[in-house]
Amino acid sequence: MKRLISLTISLLILAVIYGKLDFPRLVQVFQNCDRLWMAVSLGMVVPLVAITSWRLQQLAPASSGLDFPEANRLILASSVLNMVLPSKMGDIAKAYFMRDRGHLSGSLALSLVVFEKACDLLSLLLWCVLGLLLYPAKDALFWAMTTGVTGGLIVGLFLLSSPRFARVCFAIASRFAPKKVKIKLDKLCFSWGEMHDYFWGDRRRLFTVTLTSIFLWFCHLLQIWFFILALNAWTPFLTNLALSPLAILAGLMPLTFAGVGTRDAALILFYQPYFGEATGAALGLLCTSRYLLPAIAGLPFLERYLSTLRAQNR
């Protein structure tokens, strides 16, 4: 039912967007695109998946036996689930796959994935803060977003670096959460503490993963800028650093199907000063392809993992 509701919301938002859009103009945008830049921008999916897979391999202890091909399969399989689960929660499934494949214990696998997602979110917020601070035309809305994103980045850094601060935050959240959510928060609190002990115990791994995450998200945002160039439009790169993370964050809200709809609307709204609605809608479709292409490639691997789980549960 939740998936049906999120899909319905996505379809309603898309219906509103395309109901106001000149559809022949959208087709014309793609017909007039720069094919070289289109090939380059879409082709960036391959190195982005490869870097993400290498980072996952670096996150795991050497004793886990997680090699690059297996890490790549895990990333692609989780990409399939990210298309149907809110807020990219398909990444959490990697923990169960790694546990059931015998690479890691359940709690350590969850800790690893939690740290991976935390690094992704904080890296995205870091580039967003940088872009917003340099964004020239900030009105009251953008100052509010700059303050909110900066506050989220600071809180996230404290959560990642201070176990005491993290325990206080989890205790406050658990006190007001429903019973079912409270149980999940308690498990997450335990995994968060284990994560902190594991990663802060090896500063070299922490440094490597942190720099890789920051570079990875720079490449993600660079890919979106390449999409804009492929559509024969223009936005200053520093402006793109501010606007594209905001659209990605909008897509992470657990309201729609894989962020479709909210992300598209945010792209059209935020890039309105630089190009028209048809180009914004085309950019939204290209941004969706960033998630769709790895998901298509991951379908065979997901079936393999699910088959293994079914066999073990018989």
Short mmCIF file of C-alpha atoms in Angstrom, two decimals:
data_model
loop_
_atom_site.label_atom_id
_atom_site.label_comp_id
_atom_site.label_asym_id
_atom_site.label_seq_id
_atom_site.Cartn_x
_atom_site.Cartn_y
_atom_site.Cartn_z
CA MET A 1 0.00 0.00 0.00
CA LYS A 2 2.85 2.42 0.81
CA ARG A 3 4.45 1.73 -2.58
CA LEU A 4 1.09 2.26 -4.28
CA ILE A 5 0.62 5.59 -2.50
CA SER A 6 4.13 6.79 -3.41
CA LEU A 7 3.62 5.72 -7.04
CA THR A 8 0.28 7.54 -7.11
CA ILE A 9 1.86 10.74 -5.75
CA SER A 10 4.64 10.54 -8.36
CA LEU A 11 2.11 10.10 -11.15
CA LEU A 12 0.02 13.03 -9.89
CA ILE A 13 3.03 15.34 -9.75
CA LEU A 14 4.13 14.26 -13.22
CA ALA A 15 0.57 14.77 -14.50
CA VAL A 16 0.63 18.36 -13.19
CA ILE A 17 4.09 19.00 -14.69
CA TYR A 18 3.36 17.54 -18.11
CA GLY A 19 -0.17 18.94 -18.16
CA LYS A 20 1.32 22.43 -18.17
CA LEU A 21 4.21 21.51 -20.46
CA ASP A 22 4.43 21.89 -24.20
CA PHE A 23 5.21 18.22 -24.95
CA PRO A 24 6.36 18.79 -28.57
CA ARG A 25 8.85 21.29 -27.14
CA LEU A 26 10.20 18.58 -24.78
CA VAL A 27 10.67 16.22 -27.74
CA GLN A 28 12.43 19.02 -29.62
CA VAL A 29 14.84 19.54 -26.71
CA PHE A 30 16.00 15.93 -27.01
CA GLN A 31 16.11 16.09 -30.81
CA ASN A 32 18.38 19.14 -30.66
CA CYS A 33 20.65 17.81 -27.92
CA ASP A 34 24.43 17.60 -28.22
CA ARG A 35 24.95 13.89 -28.85
CA LEU A 36 28.58 13.86 -27.76
CA TRP A 37 27.81 15.45 -24.40
CA MET A 38 24.79 13.15 -24.04
CA ALA A 39 27.00 10.08 -24.54
CA VAL A 40 29.62 11.41 -22.11
CA SER A 41 27.08 12.30 -19.42
CA LEU A 42 25.18 9.01 -19.62
CA GLY A 43 28.45 7.08 -19.83
CA MET A 44 29.53 8.55 -16.47
CA VAL A 45 27.19 6.03 -14.85
CA VAL A 46 29.88 3.36 -15.36
CA PRO A 47 32.76 5.07 -13.48
CA LEU A 48 30.36 6.33 -10.79
CA VAL A 49 29.21 2.77 -10.06
CA ALA A 50 32.83 1.58 -10.17
CA ILE A 51 33.96 4.22 -7.64
CA THR A 52 31.02 3.40 -5.36
CA SER A 53 31.90 -0.30 -5.56
CA TRP A 54 35.56 0.38 -4.77
CA ARG A 55 34.52 2.47 -1.76
CA LEU A 56 32.34 -0.38 -0.47
CA GLN A 57 35.30 -2.72 -0.81
CA GLN A 58 37.47 -0.28 1.18
CA LEU A 59 34.81 -0.02 3.88
CA ALA A 60 34.83 -3.75 4.56
CA PRO A 61 37.60 -5.32 6.68
CA ALA A 62 40.22 -7.28 4.75
CA SER A 63 39.11 -10.48 6.48
CA SER A 64 35.64 -10.19 4.92
CA GLY A 65 36.82 -11.41 1.52
CA LEU A 66 34.69 -8.81 -0.26
CA ASP A 67 36.39 -8.33 -3.63
CA PHE A 68 35.61 -5.66 -6.23
CA PRO A 69 33.35 -7.82 -8.47
CA GLU A 70 31.21 -8.83 -5.48
CA ALA A 71 31.05 -5.22 -4.26
CA ASN A 72 29.98 -4.16 -7.75
CA ARG A 73 27.21 -6.77 -7.80
CA LEU A 74 25.99 -5.57 -4.39
CA ILE A 75 25.88 -1.95 -5.55
CA LEU A 76 23.94 -2.84 -8.70
CA ALA A 77 21.50 -5.10 -6.83
CA SER A 78 20.78 -2.38 -4.27
CA SER A 79 20.19 0.07 -7.15
CA VAL A 80 17.19 -2.02 -8.16
CA LEU A 81 15.68 -1.75 -4.67
CA ASN A 82 16.42 1.99 -4.56
CA MET A 83 13.97 2.39 -7.44
CA VAL A 84 11.08 1.08 -5.34
CA LEU A 85 12.06 1.93 -1.76
CA PRO A 86 11.95 5.50 -0.34
CA SER A 87 15.02 7.57 0.54
CA LYS A 88 17.37 5.07 -1.17
CA MET A 89 16.67 2.54 1.57
CA GLY A 90 17.62 -0.18 -0.91
CA ASP A 91 21.19 0.52 0.19
CA ILE A 92 20.33 -0.98 3.58
CA ALA A 93 19.59 -4.27 1.80
CA LYS A 94 23.31 -4.55 1.07
CA ALA A 95 23.83 -5.26 4.76
CA TYR A 96 21.57 -8.31 4.63
CA PHE A 97 23.12 -9.55 1.40
CA MET A 98 26.64 -9.20 2.84
CA ARG A 99 25.60 -10.99 6.02
CA ASP A 100 23.92 -13.86 4.21
CA ARG A 101 26.83 -14.23 1.79
CA GLY A 102 29.08 -14.72 4.82
CA HIS A 103 31.21 -11.60 4.35
CA LEU A 104 30.33 -9.87 7.65
CA SER A 105 28.28 -10.25 10.79
CA GLY A 106 24.82 -8.70 10.67
CA SER A 107 25.58 -5.80 13.02
CA LEU A 108 28.90 -4.93 11.36
CA ALA A 109 27.33 -5.12 7.90
CA LEU A 110 24.59 -2.73 8.99
CA SER A 111 27.18 -0.43 10.59
CA LEU A 112 29.16 -0.37 7.35
CA VAL A 113 26.12 0.54 5.26
CA VAL A 114 24.96 3.16 7.77
CA PHE A 115 28.40 4.81 7.58
CA GLU A 116 28.31 4.64 3.78
CA LYS A 117 24.93 6.38 3.65
CA ALA A 118 26.08 8.96 6.22
CA CYS A 119 29.15 9.76 4.10
CA ASP A 120 26.97 10.12 1.01
CA LEU A 121 24.54 12.47 2.69
CA LEU A 122 27.22 14.61 4.34
CA SER A 123 29.23 14.85 1.11
CA LEU A 124 26.11 15.96 -0.75
CA LEU A 125 25.35 18.54 1.95
CA LEU A 126 28.97 19.77 1.87
CA TRP A 127 28.85 20.53 -1.86
CA CYS A 128 25.38 22.01 -1.45
CA VAL A 129 26.57 24.38 1.30
CA LEU A 130 29.55 25.43 -0.81
CA GLY A 131 27.33 26.10 -3.81
CA LEU A 132 24.69 27.97 -1.79
CA LEU A 133 27.28 30.20 -0.14
CA LEU A 134 28.65 31.15 -3.58
CA TYR A 135 25.23 31.40 -5.22
CA PRO A 136 24.87 35.07 -6.25
CA ALA A 137 21.09 35.61 -6.27
CA LYS A 138 20.00 34.48 -2.82
CA ASP A 139 16.57 35.62 -1.71
CA ALA A 140 14.88 34.84 1.61
CA LEU A 141 14.06 31.29 0.47
CA PHE A 142 17.64 30.54 -0.47
CA TRP A 143 18.99 32.01 2.77
CA ALA A 144 16.56 29.74 4.63
CA MET A 145 17.73 26.73 2.61
CA THR A 146 21.38 27.69 3.15
CA THR A 147 20.78 27.87 6.90
CA GLY A 148 18.88 24.57 6.94
CA VAL A 149 21.43 22.67 4.85
CA THR A 150 24.35 24.09 6.85
CA GLY A 151 22.62 23.10 10.10
CA GLY A 152 22.03 19.59 8.74
CA LEU A 153 25.69 19.29 7.79
CA ILE A 154 26.85 20.41 11.25
CA VAL A 155 24.46 18.05 13.05
CA GLY A 156 25.53 15.18 10.77
CA LEU A 157 29.21 15.80 11.47
CA PHE A 158 28.53 15.79 15.22
CA LEU A 159 26.53 12.56 14.90
CA LEU A 160 29.39 10.95 13.03
CA SER A 161 32.19 12.16 15.29
CA SER A 162 30.64 12.22 18.78
CA PRO A 163 29.16 8.99 20.23
CA ARG A 164 27.72 10.91 23.19
CA PHE A 165 25.90 13.39 20.95
CA ALA A 166 24.59 10.50 18.83
CA ARG A 167 23.24 8.66 21.89
CA VAL A 168 21.44 11.80 23.08
CA CYS A 169 19.85 12.32 19.66
CA PHE A 170 18.74 8.68 19.43
CA ALA A 171 17.36 8.81 22.99
CA ILE A 172 15.30 11.92 22.20
CA ALA A 173 14.01 10.43 18.94
CA SER A 174 13.20 7.12 20.64
CA ARG A 175 11.22 8.84 23.39
CA PHE A 176 8.74 10.38 20.96
CA ALA A 177 8.70 7.63 18.30
CA PRO A 178 5.94 5.00 17.94
CA LYS A 179 6.71 1.55 19.33
CA LYS A 180 7.67 -0.05 16.01
CA VAL A 181 9.91 2.88 15.07
CA LYS A 182 11.43 2.87 18.57
CA ILE A 183 12.63 -0.73 18.12
CA LYS A 184 14.31 0.21 14.84
CA LEU A 185 15.89 3.28 16.42
CA ASP A 186 17.32 1.17 19.24
CA LYS A 187 18.90 -1.21 16.71
CA LEU A 188 20.23 1.72 14.71
CA CYS A 189 21.67 3.29 17.86
CA PHE A 190 23.60 0.08 18.60
CA SER A 191 24.86 -0.15 15.01
CA TRP A 192 25.82 3.54 15.08
CA GLY A 193 28.00 2.97 18.16
CA GLU A 194 29.62 -0.08 16.57
CA MET A 195 30.15 1.91 13.39
CA HIS A 196 31.92 4.68 15.31
CA ASP A 197 34.24 2.23 17.07
CA TYR A 198 35.07 0.44 13.82
CA PHE A 199 35.78 3.42 11.58
CA TRP A 200 37.39 5.78 14.07
CA GLY A 201 39.68 2.92 15.12
CA ASP A 202 41.28 3.05 11.66
CA ARG A 203 41.96 6.67 10.71
CA ARG A 204 43.52 5.68 7.40
CA ARG A 205 40.33 3.91 6.26
CA LEU A 206 38.25 6.81 7.55
CA PHE A 207 40.34 9.33 5.60
CA THR A 208 40.24 7.26 2.40
CA VAL A 209 36.48 6.70 2.52
CA THR A 210 35.77 10.34 3.38
CA LEU A 211 37.83 11.75 0.50
CA THR A 212 36.38 9.16 -1.88
CA SER A 213 32.83 10.12 -0.88
CA ILE A 214 33.48 13.83 -1.41
CA PHE A 215 35.06 13.15 -4.81
CA LEU A 216 32.25 10.74 -5.74
CA TRP A 217 29.57 13.34 -5.10
CA PHE A 218 31.52 15.96 -6.98
CA CYS A 219 31.37 13.56 -9.95
CA HIS A 220 27.61 13.05 -9.45
CA LEU A 221 27.01 16.79 -9.58
CA LEU A 222 29.41 17.12 -12.51
CA GLN A 223 27.32 14.54 -14.37
CA ILE A 224 24.18 16.65 -13.87
CA TRP A 225 26.06 19.67 -15.23
CA PHE A 226 27.07 17.57 -18.24
CA PHE A 227 23.36 16.75 -18.70
CA ILE A 228 22.67 20.48 -18.92
CA LEU A 229 25.40 20.91 -21.54
CA ALA A 230 24.00 17.91 -23.44
CA LEU A 231 20.62 19.68 -23.61
CA ASN A 232 22.34 22.73 -25.15
CA ALA A 233 21.53 24.80 -22.07
CA TRP A 234 23.81 26.66 -19.68
CA THR A 235 24.16 27.08 -15.93
CA PRO A 236 27.37 28.22 -14.18
CA PHE A 237 29.04 25.22 -12.57
CA LEU A 238 29.13 26.79 -9.09
CA THR A 239 25.42 27.51 -9.41
CA ASN A 240 24.87 23.87 -10.34
CA LEU A 241 26.67 22.90 -7.11
CA ALA A 242 23.95 24.76 -5.22
CA LEU A 243 20.87 23.78 -7.20
CA SER A 244 21.37 20.13 -8.14
CA PRO A 245 21.92 18.93 -4.53
CA LEU A 246 18.68 20.65 -3.53
CA ALA A 247 16.82 18.74 -6.23
CA ILE A 248 18.46 15.47 -5.15
CA LEU A 249 17.47 16.14 -1.53
CA ALA A 250 13.90 16.79 -2.67
CA GLY A 251 13.94 13.39 -4.37
CA LEU A 252 15.05 11.71 -1.14
CA MET A 253 11.85 12.68 0.65
CA PRO A 254 9.87 9.45 1.27
CA LEU A 255 6.81 10.70 -0.60
CA THR A 256 7.23 9.55 -4.17
CA PHE A 257 8.36 6.55 -6.20
CA ALA A 258 12.19 6.68 -6.36
CA GLY A 259 12.03 10.49 -6.08
CA VAL A 260 10.24 10.77 -9.43
CA GLY A 261 8.03 13.84 -9.44
CA THR A 262 9.48 15.77 -6.52
CA ARG A 263 12.95 15.75 -8.08
CA ASP A 264 11.56 16.78 -11.48
CA ALA A 265 9.50 19.62 -9.97
CA ALA A 266 12.52 20.84 -7.98
CA LEU A 267 14.73 20.87 -11.08
CA ILE A 268 12.17 22.89 -13.07
CA LEU A 269 11.70 25.33 -10.17
CA PHE A 270 15.34 25.89 -9.20
CA TYR A 271 16.73 26.11 -12.75
CA GLN A 272 13.94 28.38 -13.97
CA PRO A 273 16.23 31.46 -14.16
CA TYR A 274 18.56 29.61 -16.58
CA PHE A 275 16.31 27.64 -18.96
CA GLY A 276 12.68 26.86 -19.69
CA GLU A 277 10.33 24.24 -18.31
CA ALA A 278 10.82 21.87 -21.26
CA THR A 279 14.57 21.77 -20.68
CA GLY A 280 13.98 21.39 -16.94
CA ALA A 281 11.66 18.43 -17.57
CA ALA A 282 14.25 16.89 -19.91
CA LEU A 283 16.87 17.33 -17.20
CA GLY A 284 14.54 15.56 -14.78
CA LEU A 285 14.27 12.58 -17.14
CA LEU A 286 18.04 12.42 -17.50
CA CYS A 287 18.49 12.58 -13.73
CA THR A 288 16.07 9.67 -13.36
CA SER A 289 18.24 7.73 -15.83
CA ARG A 290 21.09 8.02 -13.29
CA TYR A 291 19.13 5.62 -11.08
CA LEU A 292 17.38 3.63 -13.81
CA LEU A 293 20.47 2.48 -15.74
CA PRO A 294 22.25 0.88 -12.74
CA ALA A 295 18.93 -0.65 -11.68
CA ILE A 296 18.51 -2.32 -15.08
CA ALA A 297 22.08 -3.63 -14.91
CA GLY A 298 21.45 -4.92 -11.39
CA LEU A 299 18.32 -6.98 -12.11
CA PRO A 300 20.18 -10.28 -12.73
CA PHE A 301 22.25 -9.84 -9.56
CA LEU A 302 19.23 -9.01 -7.41
CA GLU A 303 17.52 -12.20 -8.54
CA ARG A 304 20.63 -14.17 -7.58
CA TYR A 305 20.75 -12.66 -4.09
CA LEU A 306 17.02 -13.14 -3.54
CA SER A 307 17.26 -16.75 -4.69
CA THR A 308 20.04 -17.34 -2.16
CA LEU A 309 17.92 -15.81 0.61
CA ARG A 310 14.91 -17.95 -0.31
CA ALA A 311 17.06 -21.08 -0.34
CA GLN A 312 18.51 -20.29 3.10
CA ASN A 313 15.06 -19.61 4.59
CA ARG A 314 13.53 -22.91 3.52
#
